XYZ file of C-alpha atoms in Angstrom:
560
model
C -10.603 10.788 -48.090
C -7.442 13.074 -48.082
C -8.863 14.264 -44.894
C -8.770 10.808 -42.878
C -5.345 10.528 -44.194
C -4.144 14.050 -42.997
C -5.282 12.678 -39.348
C -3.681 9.698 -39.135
C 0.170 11.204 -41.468
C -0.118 14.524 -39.969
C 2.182 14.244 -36.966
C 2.085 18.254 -35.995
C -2.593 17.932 -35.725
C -3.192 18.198 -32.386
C -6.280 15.367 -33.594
C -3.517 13.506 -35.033
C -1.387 13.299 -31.157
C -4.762 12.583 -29.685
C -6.310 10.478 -31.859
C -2.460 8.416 -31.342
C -3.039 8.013 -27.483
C -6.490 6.915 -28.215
C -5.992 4.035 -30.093
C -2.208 2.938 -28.316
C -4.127 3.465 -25.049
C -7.585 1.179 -26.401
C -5.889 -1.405 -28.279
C -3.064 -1.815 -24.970
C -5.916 -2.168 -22.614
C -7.983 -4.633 -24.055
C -4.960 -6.813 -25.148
C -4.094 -6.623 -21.650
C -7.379 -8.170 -20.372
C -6.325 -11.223 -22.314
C -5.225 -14.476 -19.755
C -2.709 -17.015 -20.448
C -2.634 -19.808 -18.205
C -5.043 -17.225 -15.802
C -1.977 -14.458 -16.070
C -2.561 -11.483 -17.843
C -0.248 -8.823 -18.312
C -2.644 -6.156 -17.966
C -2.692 -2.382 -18.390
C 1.476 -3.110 -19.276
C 0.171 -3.621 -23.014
C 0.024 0.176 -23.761
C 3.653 -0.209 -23.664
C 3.685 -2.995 -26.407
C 1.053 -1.237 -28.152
C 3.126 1.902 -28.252
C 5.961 0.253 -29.830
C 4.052 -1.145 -32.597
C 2.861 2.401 -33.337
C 6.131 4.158 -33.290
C 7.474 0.846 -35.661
C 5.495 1.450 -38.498
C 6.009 5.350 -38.544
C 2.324 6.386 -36.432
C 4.045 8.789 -34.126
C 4.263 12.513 -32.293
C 6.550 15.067 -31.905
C 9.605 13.723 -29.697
C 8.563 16.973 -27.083
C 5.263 16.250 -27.048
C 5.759 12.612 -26.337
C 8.562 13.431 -23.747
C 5.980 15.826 -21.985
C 2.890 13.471 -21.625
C 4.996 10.901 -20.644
C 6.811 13.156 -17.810
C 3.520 14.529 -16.473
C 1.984 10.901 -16.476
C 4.881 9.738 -14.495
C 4.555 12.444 -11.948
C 0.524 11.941 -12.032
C 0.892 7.979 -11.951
C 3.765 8.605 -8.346
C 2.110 10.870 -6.645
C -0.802 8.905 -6.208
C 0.842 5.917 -5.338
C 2.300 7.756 -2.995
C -0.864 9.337 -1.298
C -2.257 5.558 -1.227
C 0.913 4.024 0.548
C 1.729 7.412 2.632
C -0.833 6.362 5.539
C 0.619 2.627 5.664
C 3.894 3.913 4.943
C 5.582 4.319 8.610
C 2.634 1.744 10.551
C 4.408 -0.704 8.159
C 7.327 -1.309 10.392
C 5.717 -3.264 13.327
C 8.301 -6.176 15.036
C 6.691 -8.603 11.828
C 6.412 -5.744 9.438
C 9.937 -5.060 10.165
C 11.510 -8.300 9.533
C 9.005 -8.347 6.679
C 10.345 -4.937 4.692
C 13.852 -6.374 5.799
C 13.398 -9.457 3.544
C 12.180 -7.248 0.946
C 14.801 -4.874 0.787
C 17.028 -7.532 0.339
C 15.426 -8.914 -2.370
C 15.859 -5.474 -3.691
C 19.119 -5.563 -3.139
C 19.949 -8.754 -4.700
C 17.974 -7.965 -7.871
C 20.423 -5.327 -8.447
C 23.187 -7.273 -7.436
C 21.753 -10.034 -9.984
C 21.590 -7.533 -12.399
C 25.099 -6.422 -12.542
C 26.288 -10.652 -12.475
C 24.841 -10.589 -15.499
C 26.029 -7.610 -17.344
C 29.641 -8.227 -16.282
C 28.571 -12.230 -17.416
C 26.388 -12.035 -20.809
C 27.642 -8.501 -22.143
C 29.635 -6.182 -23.664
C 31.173 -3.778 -20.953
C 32.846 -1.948 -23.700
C 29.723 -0.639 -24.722
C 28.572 2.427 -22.645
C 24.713 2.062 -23.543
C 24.566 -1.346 -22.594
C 24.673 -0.806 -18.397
C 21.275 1.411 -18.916
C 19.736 -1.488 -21.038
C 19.952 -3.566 -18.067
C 18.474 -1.196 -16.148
C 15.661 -1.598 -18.106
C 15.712 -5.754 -18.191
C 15.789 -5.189 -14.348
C 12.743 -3.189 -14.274
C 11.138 -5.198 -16.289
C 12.376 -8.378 -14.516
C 10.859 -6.884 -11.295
C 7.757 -5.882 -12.811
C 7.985 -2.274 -11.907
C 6.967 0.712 -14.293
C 7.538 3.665 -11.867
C 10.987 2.272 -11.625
C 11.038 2.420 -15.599
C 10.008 5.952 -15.244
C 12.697 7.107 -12.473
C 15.123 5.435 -14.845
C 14.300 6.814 -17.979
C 14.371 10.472 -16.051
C 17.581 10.240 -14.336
C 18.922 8.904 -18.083
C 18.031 11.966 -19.223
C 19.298 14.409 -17.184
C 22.888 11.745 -17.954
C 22.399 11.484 -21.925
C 20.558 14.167 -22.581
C 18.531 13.553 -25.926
C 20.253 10.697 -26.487
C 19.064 8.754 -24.022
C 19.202 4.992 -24.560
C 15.596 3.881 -25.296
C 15.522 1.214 -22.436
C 11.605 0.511 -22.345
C 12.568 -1.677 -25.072
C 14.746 -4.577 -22.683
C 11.814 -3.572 -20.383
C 9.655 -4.981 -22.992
C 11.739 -7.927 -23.350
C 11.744 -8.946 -19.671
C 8.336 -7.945 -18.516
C 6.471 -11.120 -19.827
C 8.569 -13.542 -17.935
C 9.274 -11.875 -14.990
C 5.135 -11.905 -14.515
C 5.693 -15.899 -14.848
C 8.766 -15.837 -13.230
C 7.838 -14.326 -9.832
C 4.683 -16.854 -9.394
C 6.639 -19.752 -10.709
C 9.409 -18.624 -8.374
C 6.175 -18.692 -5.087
C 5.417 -22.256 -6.560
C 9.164 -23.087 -6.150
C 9.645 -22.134 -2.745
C 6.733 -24.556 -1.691
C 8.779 -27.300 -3.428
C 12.027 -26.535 -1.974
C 10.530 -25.615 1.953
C 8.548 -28.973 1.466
C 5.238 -26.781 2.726
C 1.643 -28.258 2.623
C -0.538 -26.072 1.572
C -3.354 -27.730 4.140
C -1.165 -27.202 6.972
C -0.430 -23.597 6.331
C -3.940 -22.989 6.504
C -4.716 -24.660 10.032
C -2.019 -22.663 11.259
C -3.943 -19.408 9.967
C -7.185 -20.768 11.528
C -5.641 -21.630 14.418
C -3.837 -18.213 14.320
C -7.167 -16.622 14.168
C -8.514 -18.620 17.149
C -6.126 -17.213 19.373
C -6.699 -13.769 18.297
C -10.135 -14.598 19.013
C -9.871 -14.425 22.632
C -9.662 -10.534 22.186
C -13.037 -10.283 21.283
C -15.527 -8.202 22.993
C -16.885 -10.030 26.198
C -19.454 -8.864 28.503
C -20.057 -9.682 31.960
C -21.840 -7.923 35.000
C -20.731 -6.982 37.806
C -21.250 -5.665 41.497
C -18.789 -2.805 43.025
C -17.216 -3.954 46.063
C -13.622 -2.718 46.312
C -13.535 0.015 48.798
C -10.623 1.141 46.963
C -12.729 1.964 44.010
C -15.245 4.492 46.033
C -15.396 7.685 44.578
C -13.188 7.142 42.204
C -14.185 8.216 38.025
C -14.206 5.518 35.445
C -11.329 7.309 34.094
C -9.140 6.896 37.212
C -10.045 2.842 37.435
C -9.301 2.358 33.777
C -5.862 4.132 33.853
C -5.388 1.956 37.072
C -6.224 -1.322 35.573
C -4.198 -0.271 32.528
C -7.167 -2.619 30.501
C -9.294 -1.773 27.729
C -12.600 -2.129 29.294
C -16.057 -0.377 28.447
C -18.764 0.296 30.978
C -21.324 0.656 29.157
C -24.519 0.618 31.705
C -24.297 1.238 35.284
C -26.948 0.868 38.197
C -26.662 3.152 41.291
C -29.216 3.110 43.472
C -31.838 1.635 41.242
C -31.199 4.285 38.357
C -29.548 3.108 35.011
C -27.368 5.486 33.560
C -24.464 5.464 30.217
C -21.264 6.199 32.154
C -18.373 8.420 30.689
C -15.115 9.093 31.721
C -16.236 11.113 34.760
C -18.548 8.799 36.244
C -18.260 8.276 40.034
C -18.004 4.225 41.217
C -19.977 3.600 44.264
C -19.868 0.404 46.146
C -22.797 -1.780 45.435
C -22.878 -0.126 41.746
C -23.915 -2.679 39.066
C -22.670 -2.175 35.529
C -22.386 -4.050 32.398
C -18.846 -4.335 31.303
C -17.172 -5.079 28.088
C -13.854 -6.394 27.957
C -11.002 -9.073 26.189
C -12.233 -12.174 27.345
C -8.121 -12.510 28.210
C -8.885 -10.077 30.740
C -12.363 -10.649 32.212
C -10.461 -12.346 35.722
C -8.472 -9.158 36.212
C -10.853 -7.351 35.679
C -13.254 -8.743 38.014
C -10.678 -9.438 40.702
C -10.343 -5.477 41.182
C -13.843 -4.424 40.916
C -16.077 -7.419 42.501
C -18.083 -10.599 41.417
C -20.405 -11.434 38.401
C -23.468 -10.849 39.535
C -26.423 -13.477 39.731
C -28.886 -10.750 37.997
C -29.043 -9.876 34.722
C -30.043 -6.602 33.401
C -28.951 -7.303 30.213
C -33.052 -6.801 28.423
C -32.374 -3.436 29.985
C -29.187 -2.852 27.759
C -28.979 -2.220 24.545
C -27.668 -5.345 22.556
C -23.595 -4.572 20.938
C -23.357 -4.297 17.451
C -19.957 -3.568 14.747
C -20.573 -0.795 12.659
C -18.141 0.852 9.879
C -18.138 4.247 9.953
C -16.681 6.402 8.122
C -14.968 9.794 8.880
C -15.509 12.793 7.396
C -16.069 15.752 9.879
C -12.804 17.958 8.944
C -12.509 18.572 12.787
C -11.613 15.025 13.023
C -8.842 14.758 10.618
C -5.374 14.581 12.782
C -6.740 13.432 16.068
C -5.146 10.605 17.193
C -7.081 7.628 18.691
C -5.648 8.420 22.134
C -7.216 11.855 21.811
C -10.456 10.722 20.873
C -11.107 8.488 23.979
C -13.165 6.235 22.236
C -13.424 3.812 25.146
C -13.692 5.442 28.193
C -15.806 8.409 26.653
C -18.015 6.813 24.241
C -17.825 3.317 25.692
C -16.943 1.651 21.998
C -13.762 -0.103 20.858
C -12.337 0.353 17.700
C -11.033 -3.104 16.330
C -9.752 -1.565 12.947
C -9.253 0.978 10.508
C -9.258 0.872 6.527
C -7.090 3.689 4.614
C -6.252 3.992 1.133
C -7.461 -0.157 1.358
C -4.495 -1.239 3.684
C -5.897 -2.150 7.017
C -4.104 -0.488 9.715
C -3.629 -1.557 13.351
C -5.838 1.022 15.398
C -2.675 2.397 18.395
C -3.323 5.051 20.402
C -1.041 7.496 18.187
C -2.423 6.957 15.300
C -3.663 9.976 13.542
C -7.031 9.421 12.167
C -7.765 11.331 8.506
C -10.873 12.077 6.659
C -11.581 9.215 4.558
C -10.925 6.513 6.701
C -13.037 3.925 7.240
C -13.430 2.624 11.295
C -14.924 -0.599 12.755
C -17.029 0.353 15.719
C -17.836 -1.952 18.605
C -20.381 -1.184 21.354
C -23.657 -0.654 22.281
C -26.134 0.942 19.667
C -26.612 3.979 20.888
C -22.490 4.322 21.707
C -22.085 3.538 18.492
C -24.402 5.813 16.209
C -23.411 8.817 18.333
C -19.839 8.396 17.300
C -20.928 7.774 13.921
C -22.290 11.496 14.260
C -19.017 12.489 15.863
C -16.930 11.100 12.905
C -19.166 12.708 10.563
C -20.208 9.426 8.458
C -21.345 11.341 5.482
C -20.109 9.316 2.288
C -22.103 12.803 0.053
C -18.997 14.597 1.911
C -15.828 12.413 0.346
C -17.684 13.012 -3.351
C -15.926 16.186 -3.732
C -12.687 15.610 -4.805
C -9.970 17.299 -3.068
C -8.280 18.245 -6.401
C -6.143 21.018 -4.721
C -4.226 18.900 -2.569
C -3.352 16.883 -5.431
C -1.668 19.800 -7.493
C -0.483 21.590 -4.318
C 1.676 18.302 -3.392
C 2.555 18.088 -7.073
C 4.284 21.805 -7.102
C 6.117 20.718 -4.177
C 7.083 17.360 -4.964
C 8.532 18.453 -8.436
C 10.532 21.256 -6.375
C 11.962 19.006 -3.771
C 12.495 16.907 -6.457
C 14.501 19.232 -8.445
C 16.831 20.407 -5.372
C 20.703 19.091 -6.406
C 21.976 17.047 -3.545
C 25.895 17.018 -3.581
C 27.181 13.345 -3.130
C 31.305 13.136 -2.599
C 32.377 11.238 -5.498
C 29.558 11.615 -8.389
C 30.150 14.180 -11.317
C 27.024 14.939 -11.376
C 24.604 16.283 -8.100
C 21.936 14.108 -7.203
C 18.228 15.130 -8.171
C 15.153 13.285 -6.545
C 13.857 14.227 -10.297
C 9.809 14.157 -11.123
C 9.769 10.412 -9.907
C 11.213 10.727 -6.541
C 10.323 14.472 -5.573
C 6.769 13.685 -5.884
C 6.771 10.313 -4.559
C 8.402 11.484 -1.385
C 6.455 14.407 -1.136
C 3.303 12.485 -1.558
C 3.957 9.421 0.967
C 4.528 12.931 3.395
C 1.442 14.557 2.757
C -0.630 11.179 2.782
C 0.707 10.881 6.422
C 1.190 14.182 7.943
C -0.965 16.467 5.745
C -3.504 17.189 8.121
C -0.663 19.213 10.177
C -1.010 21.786 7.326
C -4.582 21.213 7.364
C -4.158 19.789 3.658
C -7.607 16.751 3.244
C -5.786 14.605 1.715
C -8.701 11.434 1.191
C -9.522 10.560 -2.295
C -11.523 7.525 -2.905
C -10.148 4.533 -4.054
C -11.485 4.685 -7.409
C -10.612 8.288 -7.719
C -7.123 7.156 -7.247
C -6.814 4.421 -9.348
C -8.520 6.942 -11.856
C -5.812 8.936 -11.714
C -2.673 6.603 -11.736
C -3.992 4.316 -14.277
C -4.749 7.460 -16.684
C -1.188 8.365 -15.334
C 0.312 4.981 -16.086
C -1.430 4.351 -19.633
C 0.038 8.365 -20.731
C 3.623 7.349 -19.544
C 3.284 3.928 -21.079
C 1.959 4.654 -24.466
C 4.360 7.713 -24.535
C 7.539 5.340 -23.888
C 6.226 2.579 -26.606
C 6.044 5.172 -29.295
C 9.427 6.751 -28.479
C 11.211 3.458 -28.315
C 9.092 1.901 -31.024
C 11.407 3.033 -33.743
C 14.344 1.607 -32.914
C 12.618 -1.323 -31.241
C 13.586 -3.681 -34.088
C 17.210 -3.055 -34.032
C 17.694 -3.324 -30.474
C 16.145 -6.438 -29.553
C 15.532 -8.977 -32.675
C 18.980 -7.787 -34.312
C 20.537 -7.336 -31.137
C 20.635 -8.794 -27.841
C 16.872 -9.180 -27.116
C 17.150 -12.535 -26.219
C 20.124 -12.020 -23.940
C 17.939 -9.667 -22.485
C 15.149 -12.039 -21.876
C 17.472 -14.183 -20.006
C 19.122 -11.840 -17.348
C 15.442 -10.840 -16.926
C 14.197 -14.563 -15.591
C 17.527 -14.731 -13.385
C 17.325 -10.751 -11.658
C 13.567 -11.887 -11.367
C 13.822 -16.026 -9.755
C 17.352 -15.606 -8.002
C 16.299 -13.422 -5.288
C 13.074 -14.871 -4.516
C 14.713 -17.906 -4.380
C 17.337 -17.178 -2.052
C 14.912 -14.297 0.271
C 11.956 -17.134 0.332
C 13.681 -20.271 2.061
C 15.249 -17.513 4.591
C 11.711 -15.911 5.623
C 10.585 -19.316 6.020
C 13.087 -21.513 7.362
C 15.053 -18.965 9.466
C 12.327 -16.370 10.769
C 9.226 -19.098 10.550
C 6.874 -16.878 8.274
C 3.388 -18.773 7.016
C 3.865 -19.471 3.496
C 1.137 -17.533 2.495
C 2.536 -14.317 3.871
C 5.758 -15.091 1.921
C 3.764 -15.314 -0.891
C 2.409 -12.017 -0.572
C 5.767 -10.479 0.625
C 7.049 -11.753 -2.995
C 4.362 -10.130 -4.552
C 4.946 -6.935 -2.613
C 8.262 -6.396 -3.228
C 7.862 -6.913 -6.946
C 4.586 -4.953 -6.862
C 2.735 -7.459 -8.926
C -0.503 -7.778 -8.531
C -0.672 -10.718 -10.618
C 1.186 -12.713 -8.099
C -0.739 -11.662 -5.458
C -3.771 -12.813 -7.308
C -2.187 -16.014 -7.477
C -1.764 -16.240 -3.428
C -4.668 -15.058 -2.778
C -6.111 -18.120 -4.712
C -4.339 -20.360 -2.866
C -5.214 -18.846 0.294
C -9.151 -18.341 1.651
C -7.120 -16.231 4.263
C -5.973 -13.009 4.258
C -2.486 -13.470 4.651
C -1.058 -12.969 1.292
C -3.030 -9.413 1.378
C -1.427 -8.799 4.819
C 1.983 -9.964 3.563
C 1.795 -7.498 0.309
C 0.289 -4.269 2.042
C 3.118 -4.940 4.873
C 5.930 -4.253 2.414
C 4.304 -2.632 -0.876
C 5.118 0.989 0.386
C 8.510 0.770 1.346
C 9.326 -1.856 -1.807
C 7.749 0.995 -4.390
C 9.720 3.539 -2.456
C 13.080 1.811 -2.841
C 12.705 0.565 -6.348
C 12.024 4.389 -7.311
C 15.547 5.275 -5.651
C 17.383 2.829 -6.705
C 16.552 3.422 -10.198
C 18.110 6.429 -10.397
C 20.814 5.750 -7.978
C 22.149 3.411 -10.264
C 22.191 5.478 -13.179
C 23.431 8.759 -11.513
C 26.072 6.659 -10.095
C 26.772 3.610 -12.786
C 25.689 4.973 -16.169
C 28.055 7.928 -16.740
């Protein structure tokens, strides 16, 4: 049996250093499937897992641990990044910009929470304790990449001997998973919301929006303005989305495009807003009494999805999906965040459109966009480790700030990140395909996450006991529930009671900005809308972005 022993004592066996991820990794992910109350803490138990290992001696090498959890970081941000770099800058709409406003605040105020309580609970003397509440605050808010861009920019600060802060991390995670939905639940109480009402004002919400959808009415030429003029030169006139998508001269039906010629007495079948069937009927003519609708074939939604190379970069406006192809596009899904379909909006291989029109219309842009799923199984694995050499150099490039001792590096948490959110938006300008499916991605970051996680756990495992049941673990615990309820608390009433937000898109804000998906499964519970989702998506990429920053802003700047 001396050989079973060698491979779990012998810490230099490559078996030994996999066989150690194995079971951290295993044993973290099913405890992590475990619900309390219906919360779970999920995949976060590799961490806790870890530690146990590196307690009771089952460890690695310190550079082999520091290596696999540095490339999981950079795997786990980079494709965070290339799933929020699409949303990333359609985010800031007139909501979506009062929206990421709140949440930045909230950002703000953790920090500022954060500090209260180290100059409040702690020893200032005592130059390791500042980066131990970095660690309570990224556990408060719920955030590993945050973790990660902390423990890197301690690092390059410390050097080897770096405090071990994935052990207050450990300390505040658990109730800051409680404290964020308890902190929703509060909010309610305080803002005196029904939960009923909310939702009638989301249905009612939905029947406005309603109005926008496709109508069709016929109609009968007879504006002499409008002979021998294209379909083109009437709809830039009208300045309307219309679609004309039969027309009868003469006794011949015909599928018009942009260059059609109008004729008075023409008859076509036009589809519209309903908001602006009058319009449009005051410039062209009167319904008509006829109906050669049996002739026409009947509208249907399609999703398509695009994956014709050519495609990738052309923005809606280019594409002339209306007045060419006589179709609307009423939405488009990317990277799972539904995005608002404008005119400049870039398509990208990958995404996922909602087609409107008649049958044929329809299936002949489905050929256009490609709409071969066989396509996106190839992985696009170059992209990946192309945006990864240039994320860790831009992340490696020393910025000189007036002031600090020490020049500012993006490091392997913000270089990629960055880097990343670029590509996933404007890759297609370097002709880089950036689409991986969804489950490719979460592949990746979750094998990402796990390496990182585990690799912390084990290196802070050691000294685990010392820090927080000798030491100030339960201090810890309590600055944790504070940085995590105090901003929500104060950001929540505001969003509702000053800028009138539904409370189920404050819920999801919340969630957002704390990246917990956890809480959002709690609003979305509440909710048989889609408003929490809308509410998370809105502010998820620029939240992620700024708790990476900040993270190592406050060390480079606070931790010397």
């Amino acid at each position: 049996m001396e050989w079973l022993t060698q491979l779990f004592t012998n810490s230099e066996s490559v078996a030994h250093i996999a066989l150690l991820y194995a079971v951290v990794i295993a044993i973290g992910v099913y405890l992590g499937k475990i619900k309390v109350a219906g919360v779970s803490l999920g995949v976060t138990f590799v961490l806790f897992a870890g530690i146990v290992a590196g307690h009771i001696g089952f460890t690695a090498p310190v550079d082999i641990l520091t290596f696999v959890q540095d490339f999981g970081l950079i795997l786990f941000v980079f494709m965070i990044g290339l799933q929020v770099g699409p949303g990333f800058f359609e985010s800031f709409g007139t909501a979506g910009i009062k929206l990421n406003g709140l949440a930045a605040t909230m950002i703000l105020l953790n920090i500022l929470v954060m500090f209260g309580c180290y100059f409040i609970f702690f020893d200032t003397s005592d130059n390791t304790t500042l980066p131990m509440m970095v660690g309570t605050l990224y556990g408060a808010v719920t955030n590993t990449p945050g973790l990660g861009a902390a423990n890197e920019a301690l690092g390059s600060v410390y050097g080897d001997n770096a405090p071990q802060i994935a052990s207050a991390y450990a300390c505040a995670y658990p109730l800051g998973v409680l404290g964020i939905i308890g902190a929703i639940i509060l909010i309610r109480i305080i803002c005196k919301i029904k939960l009923e009402k909310e939702e009638e004002e989301l249905t009612a919400r939905e029947g406005a929006n309603a109005k926008q959808k496709p109508y069709k009415m016929h109609l009968e030429v007879t504006n002499k303005y409008l002979e021998g003029k294209t379909l083109l030169q009437v709809h830039d006139f009208l300045n309307r989305d219309f679609v004309v998508s039969r027309l009868v001269h003469e006794g011949e039906l015909s599928i018009p495009n942009r260059n059609t010629v109008f004729h008075l007495g023409d008859q076509m079948l036009i589809v519209c807003a309903e908001a602006d069937q009058e319009a449009i009927m005051a410039f062209i003519g009167p319904k008509l009494d006829i109906d050669f609708e049996q002739q026409d074939q009947p509208l249907v939604s399609k999703r398509v999805v695009v994956t014709n190379p050519h495609i990738n970069g052309k923005s809606f406006g280019q594409m002339h999906f209306s007045s060419v192809y006589g179709v609307n596009v009423t939405r488009v899904t990317r990277h799972g965040m539904e995005l608002f379909a404008s005119p400049s909006l870039p398509l990208q291989v990958g995404d996922r459109i909602m087609v409107v029109g008649p049958e044929d219309a329809v299936d002949r842009v489905a050929n256009k966009m490609g709409n071969s799923v066989k396509r996106l199984d190839a992985p696009n694995i170059a992209t990946i480790f192309v945006g990864i050499i240039m994320g860790i150099v831009f992340g490696s490039l020393p910025i000189a700030i007036p002031g600090m001792p020490v020049p500012l590096k993006l490091g392997i948490a913000g270089g990629p990140l960055i880097i990343a959110i670029l590509i996933g938006r404007y890759g297609y300008k370097i002709k880089l395909v950036t689409y991986t499916t969804t489950s490719a991605n979460m592949m990746l970051r979750e094998i990402g996450l796990v390496l990182f996680l585990a690799s912390v756990g084990i290196k802070a495992g050691a000294g685990f006991y010392n820090t927080v049941v000798e030491g100030d673990g339960m201090l810890y615990v309590l600055a944790g529930f504070l940085i995590t309820i105090i901003p929500i608390l104060i950001v929540g009433p505001i969003a509702r009671m000053k800028f009138k937000f539904n409370y189920f898109t404050i819920a999801g804000m919340v969630s957002g900005t704390y990246t917990d998906p956890p809480a959002l499964a709690y609003s979305n519970s509440i909710c048989s809308k889609e408003a929490p989702a809308v509410g998370y998506s809105t502010v998820y990429p620029l939240s992620m972005f700024l708790r990476i920053l900040t993270a190592q802003l406050v060390v480079l700047f606070f931790c010397q």
